[in-house]
Short mmCIF file of C-alpha atoms and ligand atoms in Angstrom, two decimals:
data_model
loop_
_atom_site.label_atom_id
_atom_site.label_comp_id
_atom_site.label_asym_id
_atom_site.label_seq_id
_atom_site.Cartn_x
_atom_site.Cartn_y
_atom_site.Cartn_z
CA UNK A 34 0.00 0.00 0.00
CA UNK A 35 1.72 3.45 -1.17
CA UNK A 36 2.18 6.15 1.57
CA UNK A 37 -1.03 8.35 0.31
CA UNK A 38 -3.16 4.65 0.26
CA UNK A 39 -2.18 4.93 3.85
CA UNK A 40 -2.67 8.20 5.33
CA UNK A 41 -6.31 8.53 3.48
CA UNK A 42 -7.35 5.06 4.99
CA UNK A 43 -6.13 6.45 8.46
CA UNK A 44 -7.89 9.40 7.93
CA UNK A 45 -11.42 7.66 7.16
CA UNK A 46 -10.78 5.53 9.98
CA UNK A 47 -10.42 8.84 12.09
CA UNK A 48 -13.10 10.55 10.88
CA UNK A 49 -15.66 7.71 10.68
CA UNK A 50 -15.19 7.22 14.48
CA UNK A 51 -16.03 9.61 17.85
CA UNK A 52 -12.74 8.10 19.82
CA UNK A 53 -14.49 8.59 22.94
CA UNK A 54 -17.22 5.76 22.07
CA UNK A 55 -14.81 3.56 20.68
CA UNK A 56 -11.71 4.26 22.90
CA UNK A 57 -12.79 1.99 25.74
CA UNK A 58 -13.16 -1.17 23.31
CA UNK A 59 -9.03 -1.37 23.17
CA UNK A 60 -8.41 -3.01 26.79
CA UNK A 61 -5.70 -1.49 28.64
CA UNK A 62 -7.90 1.76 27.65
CA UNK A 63 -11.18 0.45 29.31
CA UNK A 64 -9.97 0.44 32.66
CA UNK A 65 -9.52 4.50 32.78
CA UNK A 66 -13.53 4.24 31.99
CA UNK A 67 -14.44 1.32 33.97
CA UNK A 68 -13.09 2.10 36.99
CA UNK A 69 -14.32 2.51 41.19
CA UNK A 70 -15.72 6.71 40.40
CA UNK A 71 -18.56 8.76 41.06
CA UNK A 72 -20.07 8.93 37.55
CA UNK A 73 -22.18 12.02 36.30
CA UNK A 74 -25.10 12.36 38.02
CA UNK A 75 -24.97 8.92 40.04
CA UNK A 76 -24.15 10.32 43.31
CA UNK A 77 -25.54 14.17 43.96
CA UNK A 78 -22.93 15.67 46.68
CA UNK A 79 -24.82 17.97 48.88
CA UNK A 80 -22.78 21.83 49.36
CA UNK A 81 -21.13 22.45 52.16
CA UNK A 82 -22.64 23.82 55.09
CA UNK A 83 -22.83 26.82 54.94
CA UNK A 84 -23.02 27.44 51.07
CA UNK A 85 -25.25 30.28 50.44
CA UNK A 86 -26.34 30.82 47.04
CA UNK A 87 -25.35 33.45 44.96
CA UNK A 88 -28.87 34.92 44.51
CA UNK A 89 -28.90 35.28 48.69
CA UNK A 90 -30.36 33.62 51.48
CA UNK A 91 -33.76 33.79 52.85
CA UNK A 92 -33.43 34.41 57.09
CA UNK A 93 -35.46 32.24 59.27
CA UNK A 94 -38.37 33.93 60.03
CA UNK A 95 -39.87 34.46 63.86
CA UNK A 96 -42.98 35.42 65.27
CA UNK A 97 -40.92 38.87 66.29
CA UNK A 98 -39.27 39.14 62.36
CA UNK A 99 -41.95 38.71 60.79
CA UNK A 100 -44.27 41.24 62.66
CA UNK A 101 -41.66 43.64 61.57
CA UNK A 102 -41.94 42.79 57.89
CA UNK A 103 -42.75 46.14 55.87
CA UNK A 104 -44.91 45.27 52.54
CA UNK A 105 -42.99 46.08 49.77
CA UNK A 106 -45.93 45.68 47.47
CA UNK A 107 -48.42 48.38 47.04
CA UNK A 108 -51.99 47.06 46.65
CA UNK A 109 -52.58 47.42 43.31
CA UNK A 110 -54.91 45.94 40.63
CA UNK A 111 -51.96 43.78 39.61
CA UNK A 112 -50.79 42.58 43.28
CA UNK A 113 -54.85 42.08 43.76
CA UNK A 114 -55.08 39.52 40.74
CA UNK A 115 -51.82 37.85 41.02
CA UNK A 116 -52.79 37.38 44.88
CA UNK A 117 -56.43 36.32 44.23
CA UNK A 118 -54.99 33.01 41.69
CA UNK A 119 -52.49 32.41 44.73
CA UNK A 120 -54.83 32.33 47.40
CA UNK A 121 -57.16 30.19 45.32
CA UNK A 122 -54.54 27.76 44.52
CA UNK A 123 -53.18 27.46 47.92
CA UNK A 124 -55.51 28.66 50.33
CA UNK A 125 -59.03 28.57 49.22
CA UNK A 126 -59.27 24.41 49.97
CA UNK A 127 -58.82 25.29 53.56
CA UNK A 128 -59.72 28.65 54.43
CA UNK A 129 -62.58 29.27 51.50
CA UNK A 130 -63.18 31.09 48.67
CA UNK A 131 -63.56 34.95 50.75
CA UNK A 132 -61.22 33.41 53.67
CA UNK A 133 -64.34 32.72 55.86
CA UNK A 134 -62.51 29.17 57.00
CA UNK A 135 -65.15 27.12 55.42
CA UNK A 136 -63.18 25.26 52.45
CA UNK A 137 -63.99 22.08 51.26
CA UNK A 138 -61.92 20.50 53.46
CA UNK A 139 -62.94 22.29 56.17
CA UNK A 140 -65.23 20.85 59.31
CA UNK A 141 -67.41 24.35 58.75
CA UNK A 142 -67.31 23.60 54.74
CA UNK A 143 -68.44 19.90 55.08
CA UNK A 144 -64.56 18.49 55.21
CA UNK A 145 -62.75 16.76 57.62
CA UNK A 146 -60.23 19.61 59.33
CA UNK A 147 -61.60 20.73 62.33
CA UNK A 148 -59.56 24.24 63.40
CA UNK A 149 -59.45 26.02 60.11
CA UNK A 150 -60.22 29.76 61.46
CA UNK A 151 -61.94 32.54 59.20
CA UNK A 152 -59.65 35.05 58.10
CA UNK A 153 -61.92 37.89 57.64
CA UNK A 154 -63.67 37.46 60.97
CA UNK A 155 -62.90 41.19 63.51
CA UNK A 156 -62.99 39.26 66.79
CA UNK A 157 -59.58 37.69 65.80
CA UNK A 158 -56.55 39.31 66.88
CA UNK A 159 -55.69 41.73 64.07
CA UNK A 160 -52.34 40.57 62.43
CA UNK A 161 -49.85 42.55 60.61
CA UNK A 162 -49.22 42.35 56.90
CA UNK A 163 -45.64 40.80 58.20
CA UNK A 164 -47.32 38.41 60.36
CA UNK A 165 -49.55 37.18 57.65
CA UNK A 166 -46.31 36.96 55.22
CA UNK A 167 -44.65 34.45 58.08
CA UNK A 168 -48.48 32.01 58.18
CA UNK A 169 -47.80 32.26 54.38
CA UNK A 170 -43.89 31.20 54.17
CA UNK A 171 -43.53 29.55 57.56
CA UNK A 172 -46.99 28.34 59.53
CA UNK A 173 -45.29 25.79 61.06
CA UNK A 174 -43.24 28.15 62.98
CA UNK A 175 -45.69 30.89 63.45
CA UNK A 176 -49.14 29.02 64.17
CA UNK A 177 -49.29 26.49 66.32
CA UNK A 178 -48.08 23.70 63.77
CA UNK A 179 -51.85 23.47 61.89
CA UNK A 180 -51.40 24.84 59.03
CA UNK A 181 -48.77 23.13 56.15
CA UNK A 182 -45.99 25.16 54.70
CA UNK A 183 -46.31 27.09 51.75
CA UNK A 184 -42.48 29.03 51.33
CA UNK A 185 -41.60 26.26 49.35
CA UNK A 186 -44.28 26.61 47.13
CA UNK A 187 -45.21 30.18 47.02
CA UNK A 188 -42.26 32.78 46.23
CA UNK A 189 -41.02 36.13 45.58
CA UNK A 190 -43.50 38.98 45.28
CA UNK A 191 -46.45 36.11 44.97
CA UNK A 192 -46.33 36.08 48.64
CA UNK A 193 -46.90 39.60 49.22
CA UNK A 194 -49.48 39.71 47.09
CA UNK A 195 -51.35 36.83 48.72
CA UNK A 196 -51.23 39.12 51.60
CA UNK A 197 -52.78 41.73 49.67
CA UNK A 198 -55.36 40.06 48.97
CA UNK A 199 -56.27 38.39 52.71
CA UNK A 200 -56.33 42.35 53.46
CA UNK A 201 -58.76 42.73 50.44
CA UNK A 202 -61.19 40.01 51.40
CA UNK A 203 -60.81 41.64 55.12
CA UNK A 204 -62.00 44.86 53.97
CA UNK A 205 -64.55 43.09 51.86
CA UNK A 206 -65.84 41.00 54.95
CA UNK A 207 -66.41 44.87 56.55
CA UNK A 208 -68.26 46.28 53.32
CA UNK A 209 -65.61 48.30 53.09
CA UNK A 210 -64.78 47.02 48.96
CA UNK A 211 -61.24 45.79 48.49
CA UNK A 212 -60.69 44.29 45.21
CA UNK A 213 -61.85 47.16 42.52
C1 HEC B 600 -54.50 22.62 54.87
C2 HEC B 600 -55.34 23.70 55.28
C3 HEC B 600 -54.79 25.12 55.13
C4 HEC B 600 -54.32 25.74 54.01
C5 HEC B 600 -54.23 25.15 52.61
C6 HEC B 600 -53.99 27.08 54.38
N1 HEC B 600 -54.22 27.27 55.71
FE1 HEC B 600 -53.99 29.00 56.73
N2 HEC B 600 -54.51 28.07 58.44
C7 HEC B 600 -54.87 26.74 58.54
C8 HEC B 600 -54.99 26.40 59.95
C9 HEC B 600 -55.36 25.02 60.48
C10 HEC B 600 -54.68 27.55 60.68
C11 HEC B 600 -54.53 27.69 62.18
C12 HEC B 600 -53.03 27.53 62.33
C13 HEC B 600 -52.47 27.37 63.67
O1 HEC B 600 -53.09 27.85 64.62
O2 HEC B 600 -51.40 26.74 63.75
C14 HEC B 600 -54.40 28.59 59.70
C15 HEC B 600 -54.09 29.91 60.01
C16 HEC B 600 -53.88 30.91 59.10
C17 HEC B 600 -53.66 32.30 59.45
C18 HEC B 600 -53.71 32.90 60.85
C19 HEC B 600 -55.13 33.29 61.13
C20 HEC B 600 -55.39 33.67 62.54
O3 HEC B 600 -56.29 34.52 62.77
O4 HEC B 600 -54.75 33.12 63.44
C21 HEC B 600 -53.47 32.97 58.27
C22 HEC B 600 -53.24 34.46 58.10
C23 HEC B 600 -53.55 31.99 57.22
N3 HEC B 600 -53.80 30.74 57.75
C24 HEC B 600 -53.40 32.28 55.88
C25 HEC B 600 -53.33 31.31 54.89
C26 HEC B 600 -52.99 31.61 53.53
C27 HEC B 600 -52.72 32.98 52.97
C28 HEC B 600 -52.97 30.41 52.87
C29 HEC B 600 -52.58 30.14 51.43
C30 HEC B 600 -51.22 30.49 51.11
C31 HEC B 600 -53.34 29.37 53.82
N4 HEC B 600 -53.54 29.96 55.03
C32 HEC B 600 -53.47 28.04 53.51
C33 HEC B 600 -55.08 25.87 57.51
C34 HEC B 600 -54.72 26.10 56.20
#
């Protein structure tokens, strides 16, 4: 075979080939794939503690944090809407469609849970936007353990305007027209 035979068979060998799917076919090669390692994916390896992502950590709220929470959203038409869809995603089941505590699942709404209180109703202690913010993010830590946690589920300015819109059905609940 004359040198140019050669080279131009190499070369088709080369390029008809990916080396990395057929590199681990020669033996003493296969051992550098098959050997005792973490391969992608197989094994996730937690961060270290400590690691705080680079778009910031969220402080652990308390009953005393939370009260002191100022509402960075204004209660507009927008907050109002965005807050009504999260409230009846999330909250509605349980606390009812105007936040009277008579969901479906509710004992008052013909469900099973039996401690589900109104939201709208004046004789309650009257809570803060901030301390509405922590039932919303962190009940477990601000109720007495009742109600599941949502601040894995609800985020960002969604949770403000939830609170919006408890206010809104609040001023409702007193004739006093909320939602335009
Ligand atoms: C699975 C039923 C359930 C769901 C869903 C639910 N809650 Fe609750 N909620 C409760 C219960 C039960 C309590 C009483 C909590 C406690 O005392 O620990 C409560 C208490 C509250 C309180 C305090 C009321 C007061 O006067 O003490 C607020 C505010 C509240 N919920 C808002 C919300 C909002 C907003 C949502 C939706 C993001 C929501 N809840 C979803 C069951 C629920």
């Amino acid at each position: 075979m004359g040198r140019a035979a050669l080279a131009s068979l190499v070369v088709a060998l080369l390029s008809a080939c990916n080396p990395d799917t057929v590199v681990h076919k020669v033996g003493w090669f296969s051992t550098m794939r098959h050997q005792r390692n973490i391969k992608p994916y197989a094994r996730p390896i937690p961060p270290v503690a400590g690691t705080v992502p680079v778009t910031g950590e969220e402080l652990p709220l308390t009953r005393e944090t939370a009260d002191k929470l100022v509402n960075p959203r204004t209660r507009t038409a927008e907050s109002l809407n965005r807050g009504q869809w999260v409230f009846e995603t999330y909250c509605l089941v349980c606390h009812g469609l105007k936040g009277e505590g008579n969901g479906p699942v509710s004992l008052t709404g013909g469900g099973p849970f039996p401690g589900i209180p109104s939201l709208v109703d004046p004789t309650r202690p009257k809570m803060t936007d901030g301390a509405i913010y922590g039932m919303v993010v962190e009940a477990q830590r601000m109720g007495r353990g009742l109600m599941p946690r949502y601040g894995d589920k609800i985020h960002g300015t969604d949770r403000w305007d939830v609170v919006n819109y408890v206010r809104s059905l609040q001023l409702n609940a007193r004739g006093g027209g909320g939602k335009q």
